[in-house]
Amino acid sequence: MNSQNHPLSINQSSALSVNALPPELAARFDLYPENKRRPINKTLFKNDYFQLTCNMRDQTLNVCSQGDIVYSAIPYDTARNYIQRAAIQYLLHPKAVRQYIESHKNTLEKYLMLSIFQVTGKKVEENSPEVCQAHQAIFDNPLFEIQILGRLLQHDETGPLSANLAGKFLFSENVRTGISEYIGEYLNFVVQLTHSLPIMTDGRNAQLLDNRANQQIDQNIHKVLTYESDIKPGLELLPQEINQSIESAIILANQTMPVRSKPLLRSEFGKELAEVRKNYVAHSVNPGELESYFENVHSTDNTHLINVVSDMHTMEGKLPFTNKNFNILAGDASDSQAADGEIKGIYVIGNHDLVDVLPINRDFEDPQWEKWRPFLHYEWFETLLQNPDDSWPMLPIGHHDFYEIVKEELQQRFPQMQVLNNSSCIHEGVRYIGLTIPVVLVKRKKEQQQFILASLKALLQEDHELPTVIVSHAPLFNELSMLTPKSEAYNKEYHCSEAEIEQLFETYKIIGAIHGHHHIPASSRRYQFVTFAGRKRFVVCSIYSKINTGLELTDLLSSKIINGEQ
């Protein structure tokens, strides 16, 4: 199965591309009294359990629960967005959902074996009656099938799951989690929402329907729910009470939504759930340790004309995908000294590359270490050798002889790529500037931004009209980063404080920025349009996963938003 064109492969941004909501939506603010005391997140539409809100600060729409409904009684269950996406896809493409799940049969059998062991202490084989029965139970209940799809999407995007597998994969255990009831209410809400307002959603992001051209939705419209969507195929497979409730919601759009049944509510079970979470032991295992137990069922071929990907961290000694066109690798491709003589494009240096290029042995008298010996007396280099994670804040900034040698090593491994170490190249009329920013240096921000400024001045030269994209491993600064302020890694102090950088962006046709480093999953969004220095620009962060071997950049380069036509 080629996930690049599969209806379950989603690529959208949730940001609105208009400065204000249409009058028919803005007028809805007066319908909800709570908006008077909410300066930022204002309600546009709601029922007993969910609401559509508009963030007035960054002009984004968000479907969220109102707080009382419990998504999952499983502590620290992180799959909600995946399961919501799965619910939308089940409604739109039930056959494709079934095919996707069936393609993961071996993966599911391993999860079921582990789940049965967690519950019974009994080790069973893949073809045992217990596993066969548990596998069939997935397809006997549509709401459970939706959950399994969500778990597999999470598995393919973030790595193997390990905590509370029984509650996630065994129907007998899952019935106590409240997730099925949550799914029923969620579908009820989004169907009525999309029939009441010009809204579309993929289960993660919500956007204005009339914004589809701006976000390249025309080619992906089959992935999102709108009032035009044909939901009959999935609706007919859902339990009768949910089917009838959703059909009633369509008829009664803009009126009070009928309540199908009572889900798990915090107001009734809050203390019990808190106690479960308090005493919860996850027994979690690092996904990297489990990777070898699961096969990749997705195609590794990628046909994007300009393919953007980062943070593959391959442990196999080779890149985990193939693309014969132009690739932009935003650092950290390998943790196993991978090499590829065929791949073409550009590469920028990431923090893991700094370790990956070093000789494996630690005999500093070995001839392999000759080029690295000048750095042995530096504290940052000594720390890089002993404990790389502690060395990141100490790394030299920008122009340093060390990075030039790293570039030479990477160039040998990827001979048909241009490793851009504070340099540039032109491909099909677009200039790509590759800056060496391996990590985010908040405490040394001033020095780093002075380096960015000096590098851009030198590389932009006098060609003000040449479309330019800046590529770096870590983002340049918050204004051109995909990292959300809600992330623990976000630091508000990492903003652009160098006025001359903004002036450069005003003067030159810098249309976008590409970065990696933060491992932002595709489900969170892979690109967005931002306004910086008075102009709309794109920001891309496309990390590698089994269902994401890169982002097609061509559409963004020709976007009407970027080219000032909208």
XYZ file of C-alpha atoms in Angstrom:
566
model
C 0.000 0.000 0.000
C 1.391 3.392 -0.961
C 0.463 5.713 1.887
C 1.435 8.821 -0.074
C -1.868 8.765 -1.963
C -3.967 6.842 0.527
C -7.084 8.465 1.963
C -5.712 7.881 5.446
C -2.628 9.990 4.754
C -3.538 13.521 5.862
C -1.705 16.745 5.060
C -3.351 19.926 6.208
C -2.783 23.082 8.204
C -5.319 24.298 10.720
C -4.471 27.988 10.407
C -7.023 30.291 8.790
C -5.654 32.261 5.851
C -8.097 35.153 6.305
C -7.700 38.074 8.670
C -11.209 37.811 10.055
C -14.050 35.322 10.146
C -16.889 35.684 7.644
C -19.774 37.776 9.004
C -22.065 34.740 9.368
C -19.546 33.121 11.714
C -18.536 36.263 13.585
C -22.214 36.922 14.294
C -22.384 33.653 16.228
C -20.228 35.066 19.011
C -23.315 36.789 20.396
C -25.140 33.443 20.732
C -22.899 32.321 23.586
C -22.733 34.562 26.713
C -19.418 33.054 27.791
C -17.720 34.843 24.875
C -18.026 38.136 26.737
C -15.482 36.958 29.275
C -13.295 35.055 26.796
C -10.946 37.425 24.961
C -9.137 34.666 23.050
C -10.996 31.340 22.663
C -14.534 32.190 21.640
C -17.307 29.671 21.066
C -18.815 29.381 17.592
C -20.881 26.216 17.983
C -21.428 23.676 20.750
C -23.555 20.911 22.200
C -23.548 19.182 25.574
C -20.083 17.656 25.110
C -18.133 19.413 22.330
C -17.587 22.886 20.959
C -16.000 24.686 18.034
C -13.858 27.576 19.229
C -11.979 30.335 17.421
C -8.625 31.477 18.760
C -8.736 35.225 18.159
C -4.990 35.549 18.637
C -3.828 33.308 15.810
C -7.123 32.938 13.901
C -7.413 29.154 14.200
C -10.445 26.935 14.655
C -10.494 24.013 17.056
C -12.989 21.264 17.861
C -12.580 20.287 21.497
C -14.492 18.645 24.304
C -16.094 20.858 26.921
C -14.314 19.078 29.739
C -16.906 16.790 31.288
C -16.816 14.017 28.698
C -13.964 11.553 29.204
C -12.125 10.460 26.082
C -10.478 7.440 27.698
C -10.268 5.876 31.139
C -6.801 4.622 30.181
C -4.324 6.907 31.976
C -2.095 8.990 29.722
C -3.809 7.748 26.549
C -2.293 9.911 23.792
C -4.240 8.610 20.782
C -7.281 10.900 20.836
C -6.359 12.875 17.713
C -5.540 9.665 15.866
C -8.846 8.073 16.865
C -10.789 11.187 15.881
C -9.072 11.090 12.482
C -9.919 7.412 12.262
C -13.584 8.138 13.026
C -13.786 10.626 10.150
C -12.093 8.202 7.762
C -14.392 5.351 8.811
C -17.395 7.535 8.054
C -16.004 8.458 4.628
C -14.066 5.360 3.547
C -15.012 2.235 5.532
C -13.578 -0.123 2.898
C -10.233 1.664 2.870
C -10.182 1.535 6.666
C -10.730 -2.218 6.595
C -7.952 -2.643 4.029
C -5.574 -0.539 6.099
C -6.250 -2.608 9.215
C -5.978 -5.901 7.334
C -2.621 -4.830 5.896
C -1.369 -4.652 9.505
C -2.420 -8.209 10.393
C 1.037 -9.263 11.617
C 1.392 -6.100 13.671
C -2.027 -6.614 15.259
C -1.280 -10.236 16.085
C 1.821 -9.177 18.018
C -0.177 -6.549 19.917
C -2.889 -9.096 20.686
C -0.360 -11.656 21.939
C 1.118 -9.063 24.284
C -2.335 -7.881 25.356
C -3.472 -11.393 26.239
C -0.264 -11.919 28.207
C -0.830 -8.671 30.136
C -4.326 -9.846 31.149
C -3.854 -13.565 31.709
C -0.111 -14.083 32.132
C -0.410 -16.710 29.408
C 1.902 -16.691 26.404
C 0.079 -17.514 23.177
C 1.145 -17.903 19.563
C 0.072 -15.748 16.641
C -2.236 -18.437 15.225
C -3.697 -19.449 18.589
C -7.491 -19.504 19.090
C -7.192 -16.669 21.595
C -5.458 -14.390 19.099
C -7.790 -15.367 16.252
C -10.837 -14.633 18.398
C -9.446 -11.285 19.553
C -8.567 -10.368 15.975
C -12.074 -11.131 14.731
C -13.567 -9.023 17.541
C -11.978 -5.951 15.923
C -14.226 -6.289 12.899
C -17.367 -7.202 14.836
C -17.731 -3.746 16.397
C -17.388 -0.597 14.231
C -16.533 1.691 17.159
C -13.756 -0.663 18.217
C -12.550 -0.949 14.612
C -12.257 2.846 14.541
C -10.108 2.704 17.669
C -7.837 0.057 16.181
C -7.358 2.190 13.079
C -6.369 5.119 15.316
C -3.883 2.973 17.229
C -2.315 1.785 13.971
C -2.037 5.337 12.660
C -0.244 6.239 15.875
C 1.978 3.160 15.588
C 2.967 4.049 12.022
C 3.651 7.667 12.822
C 5.323 7.601 16.235
C 6.527 4.023 16.721
C 5.312 0.921 18.580
C 2.939 1.251 21.532
C 3.634 -0.511 24.800
C 1.515 0.837 27.662
C -1.862 -0.748 28.596
C -2.100 -2.786 25.395
C -5.019 -4.841 26.684
C -7.252 -1.790 27.069
C -6.298 -0.695 23.566
C -6.463 -3.958 21.614
C -8.745 -6.413 23.458
C -12.449 -5.706 23.073
C -13.217 -7.352 26.417
C -10.982 -4.829 28.186
C -11.758 -1.899 25.922
C -15.477 -1.790 26.749
C -14.616 -0.277 30.140
C -12.584 2.616 28.731
C -15.468 4.830 27.539
C -13.747 5.456 24.189
C -16.583 3.994 22.095
C -19.100 6.307 23.735
C -16.749 9.225 23.151
C -16.480 8.348 19.438
C -20.258 8.206 19.105
C -20.681 11.677 20.606
C -17.769 13.068 18.614
C -19.206 11.866 15.289
C -22.589 13.195 16.292
C -21.097 16.625 16.891
C -18.861 16.959 13.811
C -21.614 15.827 11.435
C -24.029 18.403 12.816
C -21.265 21.030 12.851
C -20.370 20.530 9.197
C -24.054 20.638 8.209
C -24.616 23.820 10.203
C -21.545 25.897 9.330
C -19.091 26.138 6.383
C -16.545 24.017 8.235
C -14.458 21.003 7.230
C -12.449 18.730 9.501
C -10.186 15.701 9.252
C -10.568 14.856 12.945
C -7.540 16.878 13.945
C -7.857 20.233 12.215
C -10.891 22.401 11.485
C -10.924 24.934 8.667
C -13.300 27.201 6.814
C -14.737 25.390 3.833
C -14.219 28.363 1.535
C -10.519 28.206 2.429
C -9.889 24.906 0.673
C -7.989 26.460 -2.259
C -5.593 28.206 0.092
C -4.706 24.989 1.886
C -4.562 22.787 -1.236
C -7.656 20.957 -0.019
C -9.133 20.402 -3.489
C -6.797 17.485 -4.069
C -7.417 16.110 -0.568
C -11.126 16.815 -0.150
C -11.875 13.109 0.148
C -9.946 13.147 3.446
C -12.108 15.706 5.239
C -15.695 15.833 6.426
C -17.919 18.571 4.978
C -21.626 19.008 4.381
C -20.987 17.631 0.863
C -19.399 14.401 2.108
C -21.061 11.103 1.307
C -21.140 9.493 4.751
C -23.725 6.850 3.892
C -21.140 4.005 3.426
C -19.787 4.408 6.952
C -23.057 5.431 8.541
C -24.734 2.185 7.523
C -22.081 0.179 9.382
C -22.332 2.046 12.677
C -24.624 0.815 15.471
C -28.265 1.642 14.797
C -28.629 4.080 17.683
C -25.625 6.106 16.482
C -26.827 5.936 12.885
C -30.216 7.308 13.866
C -28.720 9.957 16.133
C -26.423 11.269 13.392
C -29.248 11.299 10.842
C -31.327 13.281 13.320
C -28.416 15.651 13.848
C -28.308 16.377 10.123
C -32.041 17.106 10.033
C -31.905 19.226 13.176
C -28.743 21.124 12.255
C -28.548 24.502 14.041
C -30.843 23.125 16.761
C -30.109 21.329 19.993
C -28.368 18.064 19.208
C -30.173 14.946 20.422
C -28.169 12.996 22.971
C -27.619 9.384 21.942
C -26.522 7.924 25.256
C -24.568 9.046 28.252
C -20.774 8.773 27.876
C -18.225 8.548 30.672
C -18.388 11.883 32.522
C -15.848 13.431 34.861
C -18.638 14.902 36.950
C -19.685 11.357 37.902
C -16.444 9.370 37.744
C -13.800 12.043 38.314
C -12.576 10.799 41.691
C -12.429 7.195 40.498
C -10.478 8.128 37.375
C -8.064 10.280 39.369
C -7.395 7.354 41.699
C -6.721 5.028 38.777
C -4.286 7.512 37.296
C -2.601 8.038 40.659
C -1.853 4.329 41.047
C -1.153 3.679 37.369
C 2.065 1.914 36.335
C 2.522 2.218 32.578
C 5.088 -0.582 31.992
C 6.046 1.420 28.949
C 8.963 0.490 26.700
C 10.897 2.840 24.437
C 9.443 2.484 20.910
C 12.934 2.172 19.494
C 13.451 -1.058 21.432
C 10.267 -2.532 19.960
C 10.779 -1.436 16.351
C 12.449 -4.667 15.234
C 9.375 -6.718 16.214
C 7.089 -4.977 13.737
C 7.289 -5.001 9.968
C 6.680 -1.930 7.816
C 3.646 -2.573 5.605
C 3.911 0.751 3.748
C 5.712 1.472 0.510
C 9.134 3.055 0.911
C 8.948 4.606 -2.560
C 8.371 8.340 -2.717
C 7.593 10.149 -5.977
C 7.464 13.765 -4.799
C 9.179 16.160 -7.192
C 10.618 18.183 -4.308
C 10.523 16.007 -1.205
C 11.066 17.458 2.290
C 11.878 15.155 5.205
C 13.973 15.199 8.361
C 14.803 13.286 11.534
C 14.804 9.768 10.106
C 17.385 8.625 12.671
C 17.750 5.382 10.738
C 19.466 2.520 12.534
C 19.745 0.345 9.425
C 22.782 1.941 7.765
C 20.665 3.109 4.834
C 17.889 5.611 4.250
C 14.442 4.094 4.908
C 12.865 5.491 1.720
C 13.702 6.101 -1.936
C 13.062 9.158 -4.081
C 14.663 9.666 -7.490
C 13.811 13.359 -7.689
C 15.000 16.322 -5.563
C 15.107 15.865 -1.786
C 15.562 18.345 1.037
C 16.895 16.525 4.112
C 16.666 18.835 7.118
C 19.194 16.954 9.233
C 19.415 13.890 11.506
C 18.937 11.332 8.750
C 21.006 8.667 10.459
C 22.224 7.247 13.735
C 24.035 4.385 11.997
C 26.395 6.102 9.544
C 23.945 5.595 6.694
C 25.028 6.240 3.120
C 23.175 6.608 -0.169
C 24.929 7.114 -3.488
C 21.727 7.687 -5.457
C 19.678 10.258 -3.562
C 19.816 13.810 -4.945
C 19.042 17.191 -3.415
C 20.321 19.171 -0.454
C 21.209 18.291 3.128
C 21.647 20.532 6.187
C 23.504 19.517 9.325
C 21.578 18.363 12.402
C 22.794 17.719 15.937
C 22.754 13.923 15.591
C 24.852 14.221 12.439
C 27.650 15.646 14.580
C 27.948 12.331 16.410
C 27.097 10.063 13.491
C 30.062 11.225 11.385
C 32.655 10.509 14.088
C 34.750 7.315 14.024
C 33.172 4.497 16.001
C 36.381 3.591 17.826
C 37.691 5.879 20.563
C 41.402 5.383 19.856
C 42.379 8.991 19.239
C 45.782 7.875 17.903
C 44.051 6.046 15.071
C 44.539 7.833 11.702
C 40.729 8.131 11.429
C 40.866 10.722 14.195
C 43.459 12.948 12.575
C 40.960 15.480 11.211
C 39.108 15.590 14.549
C 42.113 16.009 16.862
C 42.120 19.826 16.750
C 38.789 19.768 18.589
C 39.736 17.353 21.375
C 40.676 20.151 23.760
C 37.238 21.789 23.538
C 34.861 21.063 26.402
C 31.883 20.888 24.036
C 33.640 18.264 21.891
C 34.661 16.171 24.890
C 31.059 16.253 26.094
C 29.841 15.392 22.590
C 31.935 12.228 22.749
C 30.885 11.216 26.257
C 27.267 12.334 26.520
C 25.904 14.036 23.372
C 22.654 15.184 24.995
C 24.619 17.302 27.471
C 26.675 18.895 24.697
C 23.870 20.466 22.655
C 23.729 23.807 24.558
C 27.515 24.097 24.272
C 27.898 23.649 20.508
C 29.750 26.324 18.532
C 27.531 28.730 16.650
C 27.369 28.962 12.905
C 30.755 29.280 11.223
C 33.219 26.834 12.720
C 35.858 24.547 11.217
C 34.192 21.592 12.917
C 31.044 21.959 10.819
C 33.052 22.089 7.612
C 34.591 18.698 8.387
C 31.143 17.338 9.272
C 29.983 18.593 5.875
C 32.855 16.802 4.121
C 31.999 13.523 5.856
C 28.314 13.782 4.949
C 29.200 14.711 1.380
C 31.134 11.464 1.008
C 28.140 9.438 2.189
C 25.662 11.293 -0.005
C 27.806 12.182 -3.047
C 24.927 13.377 -5.235
C 23.542 15.738 -2.595
C 24.768 19.230 -1.800
C 25.485 19.538 1.890
C 24.756 23.181 2.631
C 26.882 24.469 5.491
C 25.924 28.142 5.476
C 25.780 28.085 1.699
C 23.154 28.052 -1.044
C 22.085 26.481 -4.303
C 19.424 27.128 -6.943
C 16.998 24.444 -8.072
C 14.344 25.123 -10.705
C 14.370 28.859 -10.112
C 14.273 28.718 -6.307
C 17.269 29.554 -4.131
C 17.762 27.309 -1.085
C 19.916 28.678 1.714
C 21.134 26.021 4.133
C 22.135 27.345 7.551
C 23.913 25.218 10.140
C 21.682 25.513 13.211
C 21.889 22.063 14.819
C 19.970 22.990 17.993
C 17.885 25.746 19.565
C 20.143 27.993 21.624
C 17.824 30.169 23.696
C 20.476 31.399 26.142
C 22.785 32.312 23.258
C 20.034 33.697 21.068
C 21.687 37.061 20.396
C 24.894 35.470 19.146
C 22.976 32.949 17.041
C 20.756 35.585 15.440
C 23.792 37.718 14.632
C 25.194 34.670 12.839
C 21.890 34.208 10.958
C 21.917 37.868 9.940
C 25.526 37.813 8.736
C 24.993 34.575 6.805
C 21.848 35.810 5.090
C 23.501 39.094 4.113
C 26.375 37.198 2.518
C 24.195 34.642 0.711
C 21.289 36.798 -0.466
C 23.631 39.249 -2.193
C 21.836 41.665 -4.530
C 19.193 39.396 -6.046
C 16.099 40.656 -4.240
C 13.479 38.985 -6.457
C 14.767 35.402 -6.561
C 12.351 33.177 -4.573
C 14.280 31.936 -1.552
C 13.687 29.176 1.012
C 15.790 28.946 4.171
C 16.541 25.426 5.425
C 17.956 24.610 8.859
C 17.732 21.682 11.239
C 16.541 23.615 14.284
C 14.121 26.454 13.473
C 15.502 29.954 12.971
C 13.261 31.404 15.693
C 9.687 31.049 16.973
C 8.114 33.128 14.224
C 9.295 30.585 11.623
C 8.851 27.407 13.656
C 6.200 24.709 13.572
C 6.550 24.152 17.305
C 3.343 25.046 19.130
C 3.450 27.184 22.281
C 1.658 24.277 23.994
C 4.744 22.078 23.597
C 7.078 21.531 26.536
C 9.983 22.302 24.184
C 8.595 25.736 23.310
C 10.376 28.738 24.807
C 8.806 32.138 24.255
C 12.243 33.776 24.564
C 13.357 32.193 21.260
C 11.643 34.915 19.233
C 13.309 37.063 16.581
C 14.860 40.010 18.401
C 17.217 41.136 15.636
C 15.504 43.971 13.749
C 17.861 43.701 10.764
C 16.717 40.116 10.138
C 13.153 41.353 9.726
C 14.423 44.057 7.381
C 16.084 41.420 5.213
C 12.850 39.454 5.059
C 11.040 42.632 4.009
C 13.589 43.414 1.302
C 14.137 39.967 -0.229
C 11.659 37.447 -1.594
C 12.085 34.881 1.170
C 8.975 32.767 0.680
C 9.420 30.072 3.313
C 11.464 28.214 5.917
C 12.041 24.504 6.478
C 13.219 22.894 9.705
C 13.193 19.626 11.639
C 14.576 18.805 15.101
C 11.344 18.934 17.133
C 9.874 15.645 15.845
C 6.461 17.133 15.213
C 4.185 14.294 14.025
C 2.335 14.674 10.743
C -0.995 14.472 12.555
C -0.219 17.801 14.212
C 0.258 19.403 10.744
C 3.255 19.490 8.463
C 3.173 23.061 7.269
C 1.512 26.363 8.005
C 1.299 29.854 6.577
C 2.552 32.617 8.867
C 2.913 36.363 8.554
C 6.429 37.564 9.300
C 7.950 40.919 8.383
C 4.760 41.976 6.624
C 4.422 39.021 4.272
C 2.853 35.557 4.190
C 5.422 32.760 4.242
C 5.255 28.998 4.669
C 6.922 26.992 7.403
C 7.484 23.253 6.938
C 8.486 20.548 9.390
C 8.150 17.089 7.842
C 9.661 14.384 10.015
C 9.980 10.819 8.827
C 7.581 8.062 9.789
C 6.284 4.920 8.139
C 3.335 6.835 6.708
C 5.270 10.045 6.092
C 8.332 9.701 3.895
C 8.241 13.388 3.066
C 6.196 16.417 2.060
C 5.704 17.572 -1.533
C 7.014 21.140 -1.566
C 5.985 21.982 -5.141
C 2.460 23.046 -4.205
C 3.697 25.412 -1.508
C 6.246 27.032 -3.819
C 3.474 27.897 -6.277
C 0.860 28.729 -3.631
C -1.265 31.786 -4.369
C -0.871 32.813 -0.734
C 2.918 32.840 -0.943
C 2.912 34.629 -4.276
C 0.611 37.363 -3.032
C -2.374 36.442 -5.206
C -4.672 35.934 -2.191
